Short mmCIF file of C-alpha atoms in Angstrom, two decimals:
data_model
loop_
_atom_site.label_atom_id
_atom_site.label_comp_id
_atom_site.label_asym_id
_atom_site.label_seq_id
_atom_site.Cartn_x
_atom_site.Cartn_y
_atom_site.Cartn_z
CA MET A 1 -107.12 -107.32 7.54
CA ARG A 2 -108.17 -104.33 5.67
CA PRO A 3 -111.67 -103.06 6.26
CA PRO A 4 -113.81 -103.15 3.16
CA VAL A 5 -114.57 -99.47 1.74
CA ALA A 6 -118.00 -98.54 1.76
CA PRO A 7 -119.69 -98.93 -1.86
CA PRO A 8 -121.51 -95.87 -3.15
CA GLY A 9 -124.83 -95.60 -1.20
CA TRP A 10 -123.75 -97.06 2.03
CA SER A 11 -125.61 -95.72 5.17
CA ARG A 12 -123.12 -94.42 7.75
CA TRP A 13 -125.80 -95.52 10.50
CA LEU A 14 -124.59 -99.27 9.79
CA VAL A 15 -121.25 -98.23 11.44
CA PRO A 16 -122.77 -97.71 15.14
CA PRO A 17 -124.16 -101.07 15.20
CA ALA A 18 -120.93 -102.63 14.57
CA ALA A 19 -118.98 -100.59 17.19
CA LEU A 20 -121.96 -101.44 19.46
CA SER A 21 -121.53 -105.16 19.14
CA VAL A 22 -117.83 -104.87 20.29
CA HIS A 23 -118.75 -102.34 23.19
CA LEU A 24 -121.89 -104.30 24.53
CA SER A 25 -119.53 -107.57 24.58
CA ILE A 26 -116.67 -105.82 26.56
CA GLY A 27 -118.83 -103.92 29.03
CA GLN A 28 -119.32 -107.18 30.51
CA ALA A 29 -116.26 -105.88 32.80
CA TYR A 30 -118.52 -103.91 34.67
CA ALA A 31 -120.52 -106.85 35.60
CA TRP A 32 -117.46 -108.93 37.32
CA SER A 33 -118.74 -108.44 40.81
CA VAL A 34 -121.44 -111.13 40.03
CA PHE A 35 -118.47 -113.66 39.96
CA LYS A 36 -116.91 -112.29 43.07
CA PRO A 37 -119.00 -113.96 45.80
CA PRO A 38 -119.03 -117.45 43.97
CA LEU A 39 -115.20 -117.16 43.37
CA GLU A 40 -114.44 -116.47 47.31
CA SER A 41 -116.73 -119.49 48.10
CA ALA A 42 -115.32 -121.99 45.83
CA LEU A 43 -111.68 -121.07 45.58
CA ASP A 44 -111.52 -119.55 49.29
CA LEU A 45 -110.41 -116.06 48.05
CA SER A 46 -110.64 -112.89 49.84
CA GLY A 47 -112.55 -109.96 48.71
CA THR A 48 -109.49 -108.34 47.79
CA GLN A 49 -107.97 -111.36 45.80
CA SER A 50 -111.45 -111.79 44.07
CA ALA A 51 -111.37 -108.20 42.62
CA LEU A 52 -108.02 -108.68 41.09
CA PRO A 53 -109.33 -109.83 37.60
CA PHE A 54 -111.01 -106.81 37.52
CA GLN A 55 -108.67 -104.42 38.57
CA LEU A 56 -105.81 -105.96 36.39
CA GLY A 57 -108.38 -106.14 33.51
CA ILE A 58 -109.14 -102.05 33.75
CA VAL A 59 -104.93 -101.32 34.08
CA MET A 60 -104.39 -103.43 30.76
CA LEU A 61 -107.23 -101.60 29.08
CA GLY A 62 -105.48 -98.29 29.68
CA LEU A 63 -101.87 -99.87 28.83
CA SER A 64 -103.00 -101.82 25.84
CA ALA A 65 -105.24 -98.64 24.54
CA ALA A 66 -102.01 -96.67 24.84
CA PHE A 67 -99.64 -98.89 23.17
CA GLY A 68 -101.63 -100.44 20.67
CA GLY A 69 -103.49 -97.14 19.56
CA THR A 70 -100.76 -96.55 16.88
CA TYR A 71 -101.72 -99.83 15.52
CA VAL A 72 -105.17 -99.36 15.51
CA GLU A 73 -104.91 -96.32 13.26
CA ARG A 74 -102.37 -98.22 10.81
CA ASN A 75 -104.21 -101.50 10.58
CA GLY A 76 -107.66 -100.32 10.76
CA PRO A 77 -110.96 -100.99 12.80
CA ARG A 78 -111.30 -104.71 11.51
CA TRP A 79 -107.92 -105.46 12.31
CA ALA A 80 -108.72 -104.17 15.95
CA MET A 81 -111.99 -105.64 16.28
CA SER A 82 -110.59 -108.96 15.31
CA VAL A 83 -107.87 -108.72 17.98
CA ALA A 84 -110.19 -107.39 20.51
CA LEU A 85 -112.49 -110.69 19.89
CA VAL A 86 -109.34 -113.10 20.35
CA CYS A 87 -108.20 -111.66 23.32
CA PHE A 88 -111.37 -111.12 25.31
CA SER A 89 -112.77 -114.48 24.20
CA SER A 90 -109.50 -116.15 24.99
CA GLY A 91 -109.61 -114.65 28.39
CA PHE A 92 -112.72 -116.05 29.23
CA LEU A 93 -111.74 -119.31 28.09
CA LEU A 94 -108.31 -119.42 30.11
CA ALA A 95 -110.38 -118.15 33.02
CA ALA A 96 -112.88 -121.10 32.46
CA LEU A 97 -109.63 -123.50 32.59
CA GLY A 98 -108.43 -121.78 35.83
CA ALA A 99 -111.78 -122.21 37.63
CA ALA A 100 -112.03 -126.05 36.37
CA THR A 101 -108.47 -126.84 37.78
CA ARG A 102 -109.12 -124.37 40.81
CA GLN A 103 -105.99 -122.43 39.53
CA TYR A 104 -106.72 -118.72 40.30
CA TRP A 105 -103.54 -117.49 38.67
CA LEU A 106 -105.05 -118.84 35.45
CA ILE A 107 -108.21 -116.68 36.32
CA VAL A 108 -106.32 -113.59 36.92
CA LEU A 109 -104.07 -114.25 33.76
CA GLY A 110 -106.82 -115.01 31.44
CA TYR A 111 -109.62 -112.50 32.43
CA GLY A 112 -107.30 -109.77 33.86
CA PHE A 113 -104.05 -109.77 31.60
CA VAL A 114 -105.30 -111.49 28.28
CA GLY A 115 -108.87 -110.06 28.63
CA GLY A 116 -107.67 -106.83 29.53
CA ILE A 117 -105.80 -106.28 26.26
CA GLY A 118 -109.08 -107.16 24.60
CA LEU A 119 -110.77 -104.57 26.34
CA GLY A 120 -108.53 -101.68 25.47
CA ILE A 121 -108.00 -102.64 21.58
CA GLY A 122 -111.75 -103.15 21.66
CA TYR A 123 -112.57 -100.06 23.46
CA ILE A 124 -110.81 -97.84 21.01
CA SER A 125 -111.22 -99.72 17.73
CA PRO A 126 -114.43 -97.94 16.57
CA VAL A 127 -113.55 -94.51 17.65
CA SER A 128 -111.68 -93.07 14.66
CA THR A 129 -113.80 -94.62 11.90
CA LEU A 130 -116.96 -93.07 14.02
CA ILE A 131 -115.39 -89.57 13.86
CA LYS A 132 -114.69 -90.14 9.99
CA TRP A 133 -118.13 -91.14 9.46
CA PHE A 134 -119.83 -88.55 11.51
CA PRO A 135 -117.79 -85.13 11.25
CA ASP A 136 -120.83 -83.38 11.88
CA ARG A 137 -122.11 -85.14 14.95
CA PRO A 138 -118.87 -86.84 16.52
CA GLY A 139 -120.11 -86.28 20.32
CA MET A 140 -123.37 -88.41 19.31
CA ALA A 141 -121.54 -90.99 16.96
CA THR A 142 -119.11 -92.02 19.82
CA GLY A 143 -121.45 -91.88 22.58
CA ILE A 144 -123.56 -94.14 20.82
CA ALA A 145 -120.75 -96.97 20.71
CA ILE A 146 -119.35 -95.93 24.13
CA MET A 147 -122.80 -96.13 25.53
CA GLY A 148 -122.77 -99.87 24.88
CA PHE A 149 -119.66 -100.31 27.37
CA GLY A 150 -121.49 -98.84 29.93
CA GLY A 151 -124.61 -100.71 29.41
CA GLY A 152 -122.85 -104.20 28.72
CA ALA A 153 -123.23 -104.98 32.53
CA LEU A 154 -127.26 -104.48 32.42
CA ILE A 155 -126.74 -107.48 30.06
CA ALA A 156 -124.19 -109.30 31.50
CA SER A 157 -125.44 -108.96 35.20
CA PRO A 158 -128.54 -111.04 35.01
CA TRP A 159 -127.31 -113.40 32.27
CA SER A 160 -124.37 -114.06 34.24
CA ALA A 161 -126.22 -114.62 37.62
CA ARG A 162 -128.72 -116.58 35.95
CA MET A 163 -126.24 -119.05 34.45
CA LEU A 164 -124.67 -119.30 38.02
CA ASP A 165 -127.99 -120.28 39.32
CA ALA A 166 -128.30 -123.07 36.38
CA PHE A 167 -124.81 -124.45 36.52
CA GLY A 168 -123.90 -124.08 40.29
CA ASP A 169 -121.67 -121.75 41.96
CA ASP A 170 -118.96 -124.17 42.79
CA SER A 171 -115.84 -124.15 40.53
CA SER A 172 -117.36 -126.05 37.62
CA GLY A 173 -120.28 -124.19 37.58
CA ILE A 174 -118.25 -120.83 37.16
CA ALA A 175 -116.03 -122.77 34.64
CA LEU A 176 -118.90 -123.30 32.53
CA ALA A 177 -120.30 -119.93 33.14
CA PHE A 178 -116.97 -118.53 31.75
CA LEU A 179 -116.69 -120.88 28.89
CA VAL A 180 -120.31 -119.95 27.62
CA HIS A 181 -119.36 -116.35 27.84
CA GLY A 182 -116.03 -116.73 25.87
CA LEU A 183 -117.86 -118.33 23.12
CA THR A 184 -121.04 -116.11 23.04
CA TYR A 185 -119.17 -113.05 22.83
CA ALA A 186 -116.83 -114.29 20.05
CA VAL A 187 -120.03 -115.00 18.18
CA PHE A 188 -121.28 -111.43 18.83
CA MET A 189 -118.34 -109.54 18.41
CA ALA A 190 -117.59 -111.07 14.87
CA LEU A 191 -120.60 -109.30 13.79
CA GLY A 192 -118.87 -106.22 14.26
CA VAL A 193 -115.69 -107.58 12.47
CA LEU A 194 -117.99 -108.26 9.52
CA LEU A 195 -120.09 -105.15 9.31
CA VAL A 196 -117.56 -102.49 9.84
CA ARG A 197 -116.65 -100.16 7.00
CA VAL A 198 -114.52 -97.08 6.44
CA PRO A 199 -115.95 -94.20 4.44
CA ARG A 200 -114.93 -93.38 0.82
CA THR A 201 -112.86 -90.31 0.28
CA GLU A 202 -112.05 -90.26 -3.21
CA GLY A 203 -114.84 -89.99 -6.09
CA ALA A 204 -118.10 -90.31 -4.89
CA VAL A 205 -118.21 -89.44 -1.09
CA VAL A 206 -120.45 -91.33 1.03
CA PRO A 207 -122.97 -88.80 2.83
CA GLY A 208 -121.42 -87.85 6.04
CA ALA A 209 -117.69 -88.70 5.13
CA PRO A 210 -114.95 -85.96 4.95
CA ALA A 211 -113.51 -85.43 1.68
CA ARG A 212 -110.14 -84.72 3.47
CA LEU A 213 -108.43 -84.30 6.80
CA ASP A 214 -110.30 -80.77 7.59
CA GLY A 215 -108.75 -78.34 10.39
CA PRO A 216 -105.58 -79.02 12.55
CA GLN A 217 -104.13 -82.22 12.24
CA VAL A 218 -101.89 -83.32 14.82
CA SER A 219 -100.04 -86.68 15.07
CA ALA A 220 -100.26 -88.92 18.35
CA ARG A 221 -96.27 -88.60 19.00
CA GLN A 222 -96.84 -84.82 18.63
CA ALA A 223 -99.96 -84.56 20.76
CA VAL A 224 -98.33 -86.12 23.96
CA ARG A 225 -96.07 -83.19 23.71
CA THR A 226 -98.42 -80.62 24.27
CA PRO A 227 -100.03 -79.18 27.23
CA GLN A 228 -103.55 -79.71 26.17
CA PHE A 229 -103.21 -83.41 25.93
CA TRP A 230 -102.02 -83.53 29.59
CA CYS A 231 -104.65 -80.90 30.83
CA LEU A 232 -107.09 -83.14 29.18
CA TRP A 233 -105.54 -86.21 30.85
CA VAL A 234 -106.15 -84.84 33.96
CA VAL A 235 -109.73 -83.68 33.31
CA LEU A 236 -110.23 -87.26 32.54
CA CYS A 237 -108.35 -88.95 35.70
CA MET A 238 -110.31 -86.44 38.11
CA ASN A 239 -113.97 -87.16 36.62
CA VAL A 240 -113.58 -90.93 36.35
CA THR A 241 -111.69 -91.21 39.74
CA ALA A 242 -114.83 -89.17 41.31
CA GLY A 243 -117.32 -91.46 39.43
CA ILE A 244 -115.81 -95.03 39.85
CA GLY A 245 -115.70 -93.98 43.73
CA ILE A 246 -119.10 -94.00 44.11
CA LEU A 247 -119.58 -96.83 41.43
CA GLU A 248 -117.62 -99.43 43.25
CA LYS A 249 -118.95 -98.80 46.56
CA ALA A 250 -122.39 -98.14 45.60
CA ALA A 251 -124.47 -100.65 47.70
CA PRO A 252 -122.56 -100.77 50.91
CA MET A 253 -122.45 -96.74 50.71
CA ILE A 254 -126.26 -96.36 50.36
CA THR A 255 -126.86 -98.90 53.22
CA ASP A 256 -124.46 -97.17 55.41
CA PHE A 257 -125.87 -93.63 55.14
CA PHE A 258 -129.58 -94.90 55.71
CA ALA A 259 -128.30 -97.81 58.36
CA ASP A 260 -129.35 -95.62 61.50
CA THR A 261 -132.61 -93.90 60.18
CA SER A 262 -136.19 -95.20 60.41
CA THR A 263 -136.00 -96.40 56.89
CA PRO A 264 -133.04 -98.45 56.18
CA VAL A 265 -132.14 -99.68 52.90
CA SER A 266 -132.58 -103.45 52.38
CA ALA A 267 -129.91 -105.63 50.22
CA SER A 268 -132.43 -105.80 47.68
CA ALA A 269 -132.87 -102.04 47.48
CA ALA A 270 -129.13 -101.72 47.35
CA ALA A 271 -129.05 -103.74 44.34
CA GLY A 272 -131.73 -102.01 42.62
CA PHE A 273 -129.88 -98.77 43.34
CA VAL A 274 -126.84 -100.09 41.38
CA ALA A 275 -128.73 -101.01 38.71
CA LEU A 276 -130.39 -97.60 38.44
CA LEU A 277 -126.46 -96.40 38.57
CA SER A 278 -125.67 -98.35 35.69
CA ALA A 279 -128.75 -97.00 33.61
CA ALA A 280 -127.49 -93.55 34.46
CA ASN A 281 -123.96 -94.13 33.49
CA MET A 282 -125.35 -95.51 30.01
CA ALA A 283 -127.75 -92.52 29.47
CA GLY A 284 -125.05 -90.20 30.16
CA ARG A 285 -122.82 -91.64 27.30
CA ILE A 286 -125.41 -90.99 24.93
CA GLY A 287 -127.18 -88.09 26.50
CA TRP A 288 -124.51 -85.76 27.43
CA SER A 289 -122.17 -86.57 24.60
CA SER A 290 -124.88 -85.64 21.96
CA ALA A 291 -125.33 -82.38 24.00
CA SER A 292 -121.77 -81.68 23.44
CA ASP A 293 -122.30 -81.30 19.55
CA LEU A 294 -124.59 -78.35 20.65
CA VAL A 295 -122.97 -76.91 23.18
CA GLY A 296 -119.14 -77.23 22.88
CA ARG A 297 -117.11 -79.65 24.53
CA LYS A 298 -115.35 -77.57 27.10
CA ASN A 299 -118.53 -76.39 27.91
CA VAL A 300 -120.10 -79.61 28.80
CA TYR A 301 -116.78 -80.55 30.77
CA ARG A 302 -117.55 -77.62 32.71
CA LEU A 303 -120.83 -79.23 33.84
CA TYR A 304 -119.46 -82.60 34.43
CA LEU A 305 -116.87 -81.66 36.91
CA GLY A 306 -118.46 -78.23 38.58
CA ALA A 307 -122.01 -79.70 38.67
CA GLY A 308 -120.41 -83.09 39.90
CA ALA A 309 -118.56 -81.43 42.78
CA LEU A 310 -121.86 -79.74 43.65
CA MET A 311 -123.59 -83.17 43.71
CA TYR A 312 -120.96 -84.46 46.11
CA LEU A 313 -121.29 -81.73 48.34
CA LEU A 314 -125.14 -82.13 48.82
CA ILE A 315 -124.49 -85.72 49.56
CA ALA A 316 -121.67 -84.97 52.20
CA ARG A 317 -124.01 -82.45 54.01
CA PHE A 318 -127.60 -83.52 53.40
CA GLY A 319 -127.17 -87.28 51.94
CA ASP A 320 -128.48 -89.03 55.03
CA GLU A 321 -131.34 -86.76 55.52
CA SER A 322 -133.40 -87.30 52.24
CA LYS A 323 -133.32 -90.63 50.05
CA PRO A 324 -134.46 -89.10 47.21
CA LEU A 325 -131.87 -86.37 47.27
CA PHE A 326 -128.84 -88.90 47.83
CA VAL A 327 -130.57 -91.00 44.80
CA VAL A 328 -130.73 -88.30 42.57
CA CYS A 329 -127.15 -86.73 42.94
CA ALA A 330 -125.64 -90.25 42.63
CA LEU A 331 -127.43 -90.70 39.43
CA VAL A 332 -126.32 -87.49 38.01
CA ILE A 333 -122.55 -87.86 39.22
CA LEU A 334 -122.82 -91.44 37.40
CA SER A 335 -124.30 -89.84 34.29
CA PHE A 336 -121.38 -87.30 34.22
CA TYR A 337 -118.93 -90.21 34.42
CA GLY A 338 -120.60 -91.99 31.64
CA GLY A 339 -120.64 -88.68 29.58
CA GLY A 340 -116.97 -88.02 30.28
CA PHE A 341 -115.86 -91.22 28.66
CA ALA A 342 -118.11 -90.52 25.58
CA THR A 343 -117.46 -87.18 24.94
CA VAL A 344 -113.54 -87.42 25.23
CA PRO A 345 -112.88 -88.65 21.81
CA ALA A 346 -114.72 -85.79 20.05
CA TYR A 347 -112.97 -83.44 22.33
CA LEU A 348 -109.81 -85.08 20.92
CA LYS A 349 -111.10 -84.65 17.48
CA ASP A 350 -111.44 -80.90 18.01
CA LEU A 351 -108.25 -80.30 19.45
CA PHE A 352 -105.97 -82.73 17.15
CA GLY A 353 -108.07 -83.27 14.16
CA THR A 354 -108.89 -86.86 12.77
CA TYR A 355 -105.52 -87.72 11.61
CA GLN A 356 -104.47 -90.21 14.42
CA VAL A 357 -107.18 -89.61 16.62
CA GLY A 358 -107.63 -93.42 17.58
CA ALA A 359 -103.92 -93.31 18.62
CA ILE A 360 -104.29 -90.22 20.88
CA HIS A 361 -107.43 -91.49 22.43
CA GLY A 362 -105.70 -94.78 23.46
CA ARG A 363 -102.61 -92.84 24.99
CA LEU A 364 -105.08 -90.61 26.95
CA LEU A 365 -106.58 -93.95 28.50
CA THR A 366 -103.65 -94.15 30.63
CA ALA A 367 -105.84 -91.92 32.88
CA TRP A 368 -108.52 -94.34 33.45
CA SER A 369 -106.00 -97.26 34.33
CA LEU A 370 -104.83 -94.54 37.21
CA ALA A 371 -108.45 -93.62 37.98
CA GLY A 372 -109.75 -97.01 38.16
CA VAL A 373 -107.43 -98.08 40.93
CA LEU A 374 -107.05 -94.66 42.73
CA GLY A 375 -111.13 -94.09 42.95
CA PRO A 376 -111.97 -97.32 44.84
CA LEU A 377 -108.74 -96.95 47.07
CA ILE A 378 -109.61 -93.54 48.41
CA VAL A 379 -113.02 -94.58 49.01
CA ASN A 380 -112.16 -98.01 50.73
CA TRP A 381 -109.10 -96.88 52.29
CA VAL A 382 -110.57 -93.95 54.21
CA ALA A 383 -113.84 -95.77 54.98
CA ASP A 384 -111.74 -98.49 56.69
CA ARG A 385 -109.72 -95.73 58.55
CA GLN A 386 -112.91 -94.15 59.93
CA GLU A 387 -114.27 -97.69 60.91
CA GLU A 388 -110.96 -98.30 62.97
CA ALA A 389 -111.93 -94.75 64.47
CA GLY A 390 -114.86 -95.74 65.62
CA LYS A 391 -117.13 -93.95 63.03
CA HIS A 392 -120.11 -95.48 61.27
CA GLY A 393 -122.93 -94.50 58.59
CA PRO A 394 -122.21 -91.33 56.56
CA GLY A 395 -119.22 -90.71 59.11
CA LEU A 396 -117.33 -93.43 57.21
CA TYR A 397 -117.33 -91.37 53.62
CA GLY A 398 -117.04 -87.85 54.89
CA ALA A 399 -113.48 -87.27 54.42
CA SER A 400 -113.58 -89.47 50.88
CA LEU A 401 -116.44 -87.25 49.67
CA THR A 402 -114.45 -84.19 50.33
CA ILE A 403 -111.44 -85.79 48.67
CA MET A 404 -113.69 -86.04 45.38
CA ILE A 405 -115.04 -82.64 45.59
CA GLY A 406 -111.18 -81.48 45.53
CA LEU A 407 -110.48 -83.59 42.43
CA LEU A 408 -113.41 -82.63 40.58
CA VAL A 409 -112.09 -78.85 41.19
CA VAL A 410 -108.72 -79.63 39.92
CA GLY A 411 -110.30 -81.12 36.87
CA PHE A 412 -112.36 -78.13 36.30
CA VAL A 413 -109.27 -75.76 36.54
CA ALA A 414 -107.56 -77.96 34.12
CA ASN A 415 -110.30 -77.90 31.82
CA GLU A 416 -110.10 -74.02 31.85
CA LEU A 417 -106.72 -74.22 30.84
CA ILE A 418 -107.35 -76.07 27.63
CA ARG A 419 -106.82 -73.81 24.60
CA PRO A 420 -106.54 -74.60 20.78
CA VAL A 421 -103.32 -76.46 19.88
CA SER A 422 -100.51 -74.26 18.54
CA ALA A 423 -99.75 -74.50 14.99
CA ARG A 424 -96.11 -75.45 15.38
CA HIS A 425 -97.62 -79.00 16.27
CA HIS A 426 -99.83 -79.35 13.45
CA VAL A 427 -98.94 -81.79 10.61
CA SER A 428 -98.71 -79.50 7.49
CA ALA A 429 -97.21 -81.93 4.89
CA PRO A 430 -96.27 -85.50 4.61
CA LYS A 431 -92.66 -84.54 3.86
CA GLU A 432 -92.50 -83.07 7.54
CA LEU A 433 -93.57 -86.28 9.08
CA SER A 434 -90.61 -88.49 11.03
CA ASP A 435 -90.07 -91.72 9.06
CA ASP A 436 -92.45 -93.64 11.62
CA GLU A 437 -95.20 -90.91 11.47
CA ALA A 438 -95.02 -90.89 7.67
CA ALA A 439 -95.41 -95.04 7.69
CA ASP A 440 -98.46 -94.50 9.98
CA SER A 441 -99.62 -91.84 7.85
CA ALA A 442 -99.64 -94.21 4.77
CA ASP A 443 -100.99 -97.11 6.46
CA ALA A 444 -104.05 -95.27 7.91
CA ALA A 445 -104.57 -93.77 4.46
CA ASP A 446 -104.60 -97.14 2.98
CA SER A 447 -106.89 -98.73 5.52
CA SER A 448 -109.43 -95.99 5.14
CA GLY A 449 -109.30 -95.97 1.31
CA ALA A 450 -107.86 -92.43 1.10
CA GLY A 451 -104.23 -93.34 -0.36
CA ASP A 452 -103.99 -90.23 -2.00
CA ALA A 453 -105.75 -87.70 0.65
CA GLU A 454 -103.35 -85.39 2.60
CA PRO A 455 -103.75 -83.49 5.56
CA ALA A 456 -104.40 -80.01 5.05
CA ALA A 457 -101.65 -77.55 4.85
CA LYS A 458 -101.20 -75.09 7.83
#
């Protein structure tokens, strides 16, 4: 399953479409809410139960990325994309069987567990390869691919809704929709498997590809022993918690904020607001990550976390007084949420080099697993408690918005603590690697066509 090495003259701009074919597919995860009401009605589920496949999928995304990152580096992007294809599509097929037989545990197992593994492996599959192809613009390159994950729901949401309208929203209709998803995404992701190439690093070098591993290089095993990794873990966790909290509760939140005003928000307008947030999420992934190539990774995270806290403060203090203010602040927060995902691979590359950046990225995504549970839990739990206390409207969210501001401040401080990695953690020569790391290095070199390239000496 070794990916073919790019021939002389191969355009590096063919690699981002290969990554996009995978990320646009697995980005369907953000459209899971389309299936929630039909499942609740057809299988007599509660809202908490219908959310379980999505929650498990996000947890498995982080765990599979963490534990599979080294294998992605070792076996290359074609292997990783193939594993993602099989797991993600198989997850839909198992979910289809579960819906057809009315066995909800099969839907959870298929979409949440098996499909979640495909999410994690697919998410990190192109990262290392893109950074190697675009050493001059790593933020832009990873932003293009990861933009697809944020934008996948823009395609999947209306497509899924139309299928449910055509097939019916009973258990058999849901099963048929899952089946079509699984087969279609398998074909689409196969395009990425076939198209992906790794850069040549010997002989005639393809433009844009590095001739060797320049700058500090840190192995994945050593990276998790550095304070820089854990500071960045906190940064990502706080940024994602703040963003996903408002994303998961977006429609009821804007409805509640303006329920007691002269201009309440209708259900259709709330749905349009959710679509706008998805667009901001997607635009932030390419826009802010590209900007990070110009202003630097630490500076752009200062913007995400500092300005994000300000946006939450404005919503908490004045959100119910002005719809435009509420909408603009929410759009900015979601653009920072998407930008944080897209910028972090380039931040890792700056700190730890390209040597095992895919594996390091996988380990960092455990922050997403925690944030994916923590963000919605904070907003929903606080809203439930405030409602029990007799509050309504904006009063349901004041405490949770304050918590989000505090979390972003914590992330801001963690970002300020990040410094260059100490030279004692650098890989200086193959002989200094442990047996496992040496094997990983050799395999990774084979998969990239750089068998005789060595990390730069330090």
